[in-house]
CSV table of C-alpha atoms and ligand atoms in Angstrom, one decimal:
chain,number,residue,atom,x,y,z
A,1,MET,CA,52.6,-38.5,-63.4
A,2,HIS,CA,54.7,-40.1,-61.3
A,3,ALA,CA,54.7,-39.7,-57.8
A,4,GLY,CA,54.3,-41.9,-55.2
A,5,LEU,CA,53.6,-45.1,-57.6
A,6,PRO,CA,55.6,-48.3,-56.5
A,7,GLU,CA,57.7,-49.9,-58.8
A,8,GLY,CA,54.9,-53.1,-58.9
A,9,ASP,CA,55.9,-56.2,-59.8
A,10,GLN,CA,55.5,-58.2,-62.7
A,11,GLY,CA,51.3,-58.7,-63.1
A,12,ASP,CA,51.0,-55.7,-60.4
A,13,PRO,CA,49.0,-52.8,-61.2
A,14,LEU,CA,50.5,-49.2,-62.0
A,15,LEU,CA,48.3,-47.7,-58.6
A,16,PRO,CA,47.3,-49.7,-56.7
A,17,GLY,CA,43.7,-50.3,-55.7
A,18,PRO,CA,42.8,-48.8,-52.2
A,19,VAL,CA,43.0,-51.0,-49.1
A,20,LEU,CA,39.9,-51.1,-47.7
A,21,ALA,CA,40.5,-51.7,-43.5
A,22,ALA,CA,39.3,-51.9,-40.1
A,23,PRO,CA,42.1,-54.1,-38.0
A,24,PHE,CA,44.9,-55.8,-40.1
A,25,HIS,CA,46.5,-59.0,-39.5
A,26,LEU,CA,49.0,-58.8,-36.7
A,27,ARG,CA,49.8,-61.3,-34.5
A,28,GLY,CA,52.2,-61.2,-31.5
A,29,ALA,CA,53.9,-57.5,-30.4
A,30,ALA,CA,52.1,-54.7,-31.3
A,31,ASP,CA,54.5,-53.6,-33.3
A,32,ALA,CA,54.7,-56.4,-35.6
A,33,ALA,CA,53.7,-55.4,-38.4
A,34,ARG,CA,53.5,-51.8,-40.4
A,35,HIS,CA,49.6,-52.1,-40.5
A,36,GLY,CA,47.9,-52.7,-37.2
A,37,TYR,CA,44.4,-51.0,-37.5
A,38,GLY,CA,42.9,-48.4,-39.9
A,39,ARG,CA,42.9,-45.3,-38.3
A,40,ALA,CA,46.8,-45.8,-37.2
A,41,ALA,CA,47.9,-46.2,-40.6
A,42,ASN,CA,46.8,-47.6,-43.8
A,43,PRO,CA,49.1,-48.0,-47.7
A,44,THR,CA,46.6,-46.3,-49.8
A,45,TRP,CA,47.3,-42.7,-47.0
A,46,GLU,CA,50.6,-43.6,-47.6
A,47,ARG,CA,51.3,-43.8,-51.5
A,48,LEU,CA,49.5,-41.3,-52.2
A,49,GLU,CA,51.3,-39.8,-49.2
A,50,ALA,CA,55.3,-40.8,-50.6
A,51,ALA,CA,53.4,-38.3,-54.0
A,52,LEU,CA,52.5,-35.1,-52.0
A,53,GLY,CA,55.9,-35.8,-49.8
A,54,GLU,CA,58.0,-35.3,-53.6
A,55,LEU,CA,56.1,-32.9,-55.1
A,56,GLU,CA,56.6,-31.0,-51.1
A,57,GLY,CA,59.6,-31.6,-50.9
A,58,GLY,CA,59.0,-32.7,-47.0
A,59,GLU,CA,56.2,-35.1,-45.0
A,60,ALA,CA,53.1,-35.1,-45.9
A,61,ILE,CA,50.1,-36.4,-44.0
A,62,VAL,CA,47.1,-36.0,-45.2
A,63,PHE,CA,43.7,-35.6,-43.4
A,64,ALA,CA,40.4,-36.2,-43.8
A,65,SER,CA,40.1,-32.6,-44.6
A,66,GLY,CA,41.4,-29.7,-45.5
A,67,MET,CA,39.8,-27.5,-42.6
A,68,ALA,CA,40.9,-31.2,-40.1
A,69,ALA,CA,45.2,-30.7,-41.9
A,70,VAL,CA,44.4,-27.1,-40.6
A,71,THR,CA,43.3,-28.1,-37.2
A,72,ALA,CA,45.9,-30.3,-37.2
A,73,VAL,CA,48.3,-27.9,-37.2
A,74,LEU,CA,46.7,-25.2,-35.2
A,75,LEU,CA,46.5,-27.3,-32.3
A,76,THR,CA,49.2,-29.5,-32.0
A,77,THR,CA,51.4,-26.2,-32.9
A,78,LEU,CA,50.1,-23.7,-30.2
A,79,THR,CA,48.7,-23.9,-26.8
A,80,THR,CA,48.2,-21.5,-23.2
A,81,GLY,CA,50.2,-18.6,-23.7
A,82,ASP,CA,51.0,-18.8,-27.7
A,83,VAL,CA,49.9,-16.5,-29.8
A,84,LEU,CA,48.6,-17.0,-32.8
A,85,VAL,CA,49.4,-14.6,-36.6
A,86,ALA,CA,46.8,-15.5,-39.2
A,87,PRO,CA,44.4,-13.1,-42.5
A,88,GLY,CA,42.0,-11.6,-41.1
A,89,ASP,CA,41.0,-11.5,-45.1
A,90,ALA,CA,41.7,-15.7,-45.9
A,91,TYR,CA,39.5,-18.7,-45.0
A,92,PRO,CA,37.4,-18.7,-42.4
A,93,GLY,CA,37.8,-21.3,-41.7
A,94,VAL,CA,41.0,-20.3,-39.5
A,95,ARG,CA,39.3,-17.4,-38.0
A,96,ASP,CA,36.7,-19.0,-36.6
A,97,ILE,CA,39.3,-22.7,-35.2
A,98,ALA,CA,41.4,-20.0,-33.8
A,99,HIS,CA,38.5,-17.1,-32.3
A,100,ARG,CA,36.7,-20.6,-31.0
A,101,HIS,CA,38.7,-22.8,-29.5
A,102,LEU,CA,42.7,-21.7,-29.2
A,103,ALA,CA,41.5,-18.5,-28.2
A,104,PRO,CA,39.7,-19.4,-25.2
A,105,ARG,CA,42.7,-21.7,-24.3
A,106,GLY,CA,44.2,-18.8,-23.9
A,107,VAL,CA,46.2,-18.4,-27.3
A,108,GLU,CA,46.3,-14.7,-28.5
A,109,VAL,CA,45.3,-14.8,-31.6
A,110,ARG,CA,46.4,-11.0,-34.1
A,111,LEU,CA,44.3,-11.5,-37.1
A,112,VAL,CA,46.3,-9.4,-40.3
A,113,PRO,CA,45.0,-7.8,-42.9
A,114,SER,CA,47.3,-10.1,-46.4
A,115,GLU,CA,50.4,-8.1,-46.6
A,116,GLU,CA,54.1,-9.2,-45.3
A,117,SER,CA,54.3,-5.7,-43.8
A,118,ALA,CA,51.2,-6.3,-41.3
A,119,PHE,CA,52.9,-10.1,-41.1
A,120,ARG,CA,55.8,-7.8,-39.8
A,121,GLU,CA,55.0,-5.9,-38.0
A,122,ALA,CA,52.8,-8.3,-35.1
A,123,SER,CA,55.1,-11.3,-35.3
A,124,GLU,CA,56.8,-9.5,-32.1
A,125,GLY,CA,56.8,-13.2,-29.9
A,126,ALA,CA,54.9,-14.7,-31.9
A,127,THR,CA,53.9,-18.5,-32.1
A,128,LEU,CA,53.3,-19.9,-35.1
A,129,LEU,CA,53.0,-17.2,-38.8
A,130,TRP,CA,49.8,-18.7,-40.9
A,131,VAL,CA,49.2,-17.5,-44.2
A,132,GLU,CA,47.8,-18.0,-47.4
A,133,THR,CA,48.5,-17.7,-50.5
A,134,PRO,CA,46.6,-16.9,-53.7
A,135,SER,CA,44.5,-16.2,-50.5
A,136,ASN,CA,40.7,-16.9,-50.7
A,137,PRO,CA,38.3,-14.8,-51.5
A,138,GLY,CA,41.1,-11.7,-51.6
A,139,LEU,CA,42.9,-13.8,-54.7
A,140,ARG,CA,46.5,-11.9,-53.2
A,141,VAL,CA,49.5,-12.6,-52.7
A,142,LEU,CA,53.0,-13.0,-51.0
A,143,ASP,CA,56.0,-12.7,-50.7
A,144,LEU,CA,57.3,-16.5,-49.3
A,145,PRO,CA,61.0,-16.0,-48.7
A,146,ALA,CA,60.2,-12.1,-46.8
A,147,LEU,CA,57.6,-14.5,-44.7
A,148,ALA,CA,60.0,-16.8,-44.0
A,149,GLY,CA,62.1,-14.1,-42.5
A,150,ALA,CA,60.6,-12.6,-39.4
A,151,ALA,CA,59.0,-15.9,-39.1
A,152,ALA,CA,62.4,-15.9,-38.4
A,153,ALA,CA,63.2,-13.4,-36.8
A,154,ALA,CA,60.4,-13.1,-34.1
A,155,GLY,CA,61.4,-17.3,-33.9
A,156,ALA,CA,58.1,-18.7,-34.9
A,157,ARG,CA,57.3,-21.2,-37.1
A,158,LEU,CA,55.4,-20.6,-40.8
A,159,ALA,CA,53.0,-22.5,-42.0
A,160,VAL,CA,51.6,-22.1,-45.5
A,161,ASP,CA,47.7,-23.0,-47.2
A,162,GLY,CA,48.6,-22.9,-50.3
A,163,THR,CA,45.2,-24.8,-51.5
A,164,LEU,CA,45.2,-22.6,-54.9
A,165,ALA,CA,48.1,-22.7,-56.0
A,166,THR,CA,49.3,-25.9,-55.3
A,167,PRO,CA,52.8,-27.8,-55.0
A,168,LEU,CA,52.6,-26.9,-58.9
A,169,ARG,CA,52.9,-23.4,-58.3
A,170,GLN,CA,54.6,-22.8,-55.0
A,171,ALA,CA,56.8,-24.7,-53.0
A,172,PRO,CA,56.2,-22.7,-49.9
A,173,LEU,CA,59.2,-25.8,-47.9
A,174,ALA,CA,61.4,-24.3,-50.3
A,175,ALA,CA,60.3,-20.8,-49.5
A,176,GLY,CA,61.6,-21.9,-46.2
A,177,ALA,CA,57.6,-22.4,-44.4
A,178,ASP,CA,57.5,-25.0,-41.8
A,179,LEU,CA,54.7,-26.3,-42.9
A,180,ALA,CA,52.6,-26.2,-46.7
A,181,VAL,CA,48.8,-26.9,-45.4
A,182,ALA,CA,46.1,-27.7,-48.3
A,183,SER,CA,42.3,-28.9,-49.2
A,184,ALA,CA,43.1,-31.2,-51.5
A,185,SER,CA,39.4,-31.0,-52.3
A,186,LYS,CA,40.3,-28.5,-55.1
A,187,HIS,CA,42.8,-28.1,-58.0
A,188,LEU,CA,44.9,-31.0,-56.6
A,189,THR,CA,42.0,-34.0,-56.9
A,190,GLY,CA,40.4,-31.9,-59.0
A,191,HIS,CA,36.7,-33.0,-60.0
A,192,SER,CA,34.1,-32.6,-57.4
A,193,ASP,CA,33.0,-35.7,-55.6
A,194,LEU,CA,35.9,-35.7,-52.4
A,195,VAL,CA,36.9,-34.0,-49.9
A,196,LEU,CA,40.5,-34.0,-48.5
A,197,GLY,CA,43.4,-32.1,-46.8
A,198,TYR,CA,47.2,-32.5,-46.4
A,199,VAL,CA,50.0,-30.8,-44.6
A,200,ALA,CA,53.4,-31.8,-45.0
A,201,ALA,CA,56.9,-30.6,-42.9
A,202,ARG,CA,59.9,-30.1,-43.1
A,203,GLU,CA,60.8,-31.1,-39.5
A,204,ALA,CA,60.5,-35.0,-38.7
A,205,ALA,CA,59.4,-34.6,-35.3
A,206,LEU,CA,56.8,-32.1,-36.8
A,207,ALA,CA,55.9,-34.9,-39.0
A,208,ALA,CA,55.0,-37.8,-36.1
A,209,GLU,CA,53.1,-35.0,-34.1
A,210,LEU,CA,50.7,-34.0,-37.4
A,211,ARG,CA,50.4,-38.0,-37.8
A,212,SER,CA,49.9,-38.7,-35.0
A,213,TRP,CA,47.0,-36.3,-34.3
A,214,ARG,CA,45.4,-37.4,-36.4
A,215,ALA,CA,46.1,-40.3,-35.5
A,216,LEU,CA,44.6,-40.1,-31.5
A,217,THR,CA,41.5,-37.4,-33.3
A,218,GLY,CA,40.1,-39.6,-36.0
A,219,ALA,CA,41.0,-37.0,-38.9
A,220,ILE,CA,41.7,-40.3,-41.0
A,221,PRO,CA,40.7,-40.0,-44.8
A,222,GLY,CA,38.6,-43.0,-45.7
A,223,PRO,CA,40.7,-45.3,-48.0
A,224,PHE,CA,38.8,-44.7,-51.4
A,225,GLU,CA,39.0,-40.9,-50.9
A,226,THR,CA,42.4,-41.6,-50.6
A,227,TRP,CA,42.7,-43.7,-53.9
A,228,LEU,CA,41.3,-41.4,-55.5
A,229,ALA,CA,43.2,-38.3,-55.1
A,230,HIS,CA,45.9,-40.2,-56.1
A,231,ARG,CA,44.9,-41.0,-59.6
A,232,SER,CA,43.4,-37.1,-60.2
A,233,LEU,CA,47.2,-36.2,-59.1
A,234,ALA,CA,48.3,-37.8,-62.1
A,235,THR,CA,46.1,-34.9,-64.2
A,236,LEU,CA,47.1,-31.7,-61.7
A,237,ALA,CA,49.1,-30.6,-64.6
A,238,VAL,CA,47.0,-31.0,-67.4
A,239,ARG,CA,44.2,-29.3,-65.8
A,240,LEU,CA,45.4,-27.0,-64.2
A,241,GLU,CA,47.1,-25.4,-67.0
A,242,ARG,CA,43.4,-25.9,-69.3
A,243,GLN,CA,42.3,-24.4,-66.3
A,244,GLU,CA,44.6,-21.0,-66.6
A,245,ALA,CA,44.3,-21.1,-69.9
A,246,ASN,CA,40.5,-20.1,-69.4
A,247,ALA,CA,41.1,-18.2,-66.8
A,248,ARG,CA,43.1,-15.3,-68.9
A,249,ALA,CA,41.2,-15.4,-71.2
A,250,LEU,CA,37.9,-14.9,-68.7
A,251,ALA,CA,40.3,-12.3,-66.9
A,252,ARG,CA,40.5,-10.6,-70.5
A,253,LEU,CA,37.3,-10.4,-71.7
A,254,LEU,CA,35.7,-8.9,-68.5
A,255,ARG,CA,38.8,-6.8,-68.1
A,256,ALA,CA,36.8,-5.4,-71.4
A,257,ARG,CA,33.4,-4.9,-71.3
A,258,ASP,CA,32.2,-1.1,-68.9
A,259,ASP,CA,29.8,-3.3,-67.1
A,260,VAL,CA,32.0,-6.0,-65.0
A,261,GLY,CA,34.0,-4.0,-62.5
A,262,ALA,CA,37.2,-5.4,-60.1
A,263,VAL,CA,38.4,-8.5,-61.9
A,264,ARG,CA,41.5,-10.2,-60.1
A,265,TRP,CA,43.0,-12.7,-61.0
A,266,PRO,CA,46.4,-13.5,-59.8
A,267,GLY,CA,47.9,-14.9,-62.7
A,268,LEU,CA,47.9,-18.7,-61.5
A,269,GLY,CA,45.4,-21.1,-60.9
A,270,SER,CA,41.7,-20.8,-61.8
A,271,VAL,CA,39.6,-18.7,-59.7
A,272,LEU,CA,38.8,-14.7,-60.6
A,273,THR,CA,36.6,-12.7,-59.3
A,274,PHE,CA,34.5,-10.1,-59.8
A,275,ASP,CA,32.2,-7.2,-59.1
A,276,LEU,CA,28.7,-7.2,-61.0
A,277,GLY,CA,27.9,-4.6,-58.9
A,278,ASP,CA,24.7,-5.6,-55.9
A,279,GLU,CA,22.7,-9.0,-55.4
A,280,GLN,CA,20.3,-9.3,-57.5
A,281,ARG,CA,22.6,-8.4,-61.2
A,282,ALA,CA,25.4,-11.2,-59.2
A,283,GLN,CA,22.1,-13.6,-59.0
A,284,ALA,CA,20.6,-13.3,-62.3
A,285,PHE,CA,24.2,-14.0,-63.8
A,286,LEU,CA,24.9,-16.3,-62.0
A,287,GLY,CA,21.3,-17.9,-62.7
A,288,ALA,CA,22.2,-17.7,-66.7
A,289,CYS,CA,24.3,-19.7,-66.7
A,290,ARG,CA,24.6,-22.6,-68.8
A,291,LEU,CA,27.6,-24.2,-68.5
A,292,VAL,CA,28.5,-23.1,-64.5
A,293,ALA,CA,27.7,-24.7,-61.8
A,294,GLU,CA,26.6,-22.4,-59.3
A,295,ALA,CA,27.9,-24.0,-56.4
A,296,THR,CA,31.2,-22.5,-53.6
A,297,SER,CA,34.6,-24.6,-53.6
A,298,PHE,CA,36.8,-23.9,-57.2
A,299,GLY,CA,39.8,-26.2,-58.4
A,300,GLY,CA,36.9,-28.7,-60.1
A,301,VAL,CA,36.9,-29.9,-63.9
A,302,HIS,CA,33.2,-27.8,-64.4
A,303,SER,CA,34.0,-24.0,-64.2
A,304,THR,CA,31.7,-22.8,-60.2
A,305,ALA,CA,30.6,-19.8,-59.4
A,306,GLU,CA,28.9,-18.0,-56.5
A,307,ARG,CA,28.3,-15.5,-55.2
A,308,ARG,CA,30.7,-15.1,-51.6
A,309,ALA,CA,29.3,-12.4,-50.4
A,310,ARG,CA,26.1,-15.2,-49.7
A,311,TRP,CA,28.2,-17.0,-47.4
A,312,GLY,CA,28.5,-13.9,-44.4
A,313,THR,CA,31.2,-14.4,-43.7
A,314,ASP,CA,33.7,-12.9,-45.6
A,315,ALA,CA,34.2,-8.8,-46.7
A,316,VAL,CA,33.2,-9.3,-50.0
A,317,GLY,CA,30.4,-7.0,-51.9
A,318,ALA,CA,27.4,-8.2,-52.6
A,319,GLY,CA,27.2,-8.2,-56.2
A,320,VAL,CA,31.1,-10.2,-56.5
A,321,VAL,CA,30.8,-13.5,-58.4
A,322,ARG,CA,34.1,-15.9,-57.0
A,323,PHE,CA,34.0,-17.7,-60.3
A,324,SER,CA,36.6,-21.2,-60.8
A,325,CYS,CA,37.6,-22.1,-64.0
A,326,GLY,CA,37.0,-25.5,-65.7
A,327,ILE,CA,38.0,-27.2,-68.3
A,328,GLU,CA,35.2,-26.7,-70.7
A,329,ASP,CA,36.2,-26.0,-74.0
A,330,ALA,CA,37.6,-21.5,-73.8
A,331,ALA,CA,34.8,-20.5,-77.1
A,332,ASP,CA,31.8,-22.0,-75.4
A,333,LEU,CA,32.5,-21.0,-71.9
A,334,LEU,CA,33.6,-17.8,-73.4
A,335,THR,CA,30.2,-17.4,-75.2
A,336,ASP,CA,28.0,-18.5,-72.0
A,337,VAL,CA,29.8,-16.1,-69.9
A,338,GLN,CA,29.0,-13.4,-72.4
A,339,ASP,CA,25.4,-14.7,-72.7
A,340,ALA,CA,24.7,-14.8,-68.9
A,341,LEU,CA,25.7,-11.1,-68.5
A,342,ARG,CA,23.4,-10.1,-71.4
A,343,ALA,CA,20.7,-12.0,-69.5
A,344,GLY,CA,21.5,-10.2,-66.7
B,401,PLP,C1,42.4,-21.9,-49.2
B,401,PLP,C2,41.6,-23.1,-48.5
B,401,PLP,N1,42.2,-23.6,-47.4
B,401,PLP,C3,40.7,-24.1,-46.8
B,401,PLP,C4,39.9,-24.8,-47.1
B,401,PLP,C5,39.3,-26.2,-46.3
B,401,PLP,O1,39.4,-26.8,-46.5
B,401,PLP,P1,38.4,-28.2,-47.6
B,401,PLP,O2,36.7,-28.0,-47.8
B,401,PLP,O3,38.9,-29.7,-48.1
B,401,PLP,O4,37.5,-28.5,-45.5
B,401,PLP,C6,39.5,-24.0,-48.2
B,401,PLP,C7,38.2,-24.4,-48.4
B,401,PLP,O5,37.9,-24.0,-49.1
B,401,PLP,C8,40.3,-23.0,-48.3
B,401,PLP,O6,40.0,-22.3,-49.2
């Protein structure tokens, strides 16, 4: 609610509006002002970073998207001869960057299942352990202190993509991770109206390196999106509670049906998955929902769902639906899902 809000002078708004600027007044020396050029610094970023830093317990750097944040971490922490251990069953963007851009530059890429033992076994000689918890779309929850121990034993850094959990449900840095990474396009901002990402780092030197990467590559968020994100952050706790209540009720409903298989909900967040058997039934279900938009992504106030296999990037069955609960009235949502299952 209050994270990152300035104290404010008499007559100031509670959350100052976005500062839209390319150059700022900068007279004399290049470092005469904190803000000189909009690719390097912006006061609207700094307010959101203060909020995220407070929530994550580290120094936050906002990026143009979750993938810009992911890329910044991978490219600033890994170089030729290094070893990356990453999940083979999590968000595919990480695997793509690893295969298409890291491996050709001489980084060894070890993909493992999202299990603590698999990471531990693969960690010898590693430079960076990258984990995602809960994983997407597998929805596996990992033991972060155990993974931090494995990383420390191997002399590696641990980076955690906690997009599905948000800092309200998981604290990677407090659990021993070096870096917490997230797409803010999902629950964190929650209105399906912007794309944004961030990294929070424990070490100031690593944070400075990431900030410098952002300025150099220009992977910067727009001030307006950044401001919208900060505004939306104030309702994260209430949105999440309502989304989780809906997800819990939906998981219970689906588990009680014998025509729905493999219902998974990790007990936090809005996302659940279930298997409707085949492509035809899953598409018929999605087409029959009236309150649930067929769309990718997750975490928004409006319920969304998709047949995950349509992307061809994850090892999931043709009838698996990834469903993100919004904040609709629970009875309305459950009725809509039941009607759609009947239609499908
Ligand atoms: C777990 C996870 N990490 C990272 C990303 C990438 O985020 P963005 O779409 O904001 O670039 C996503 C997007 O779906 C995601 O689900």
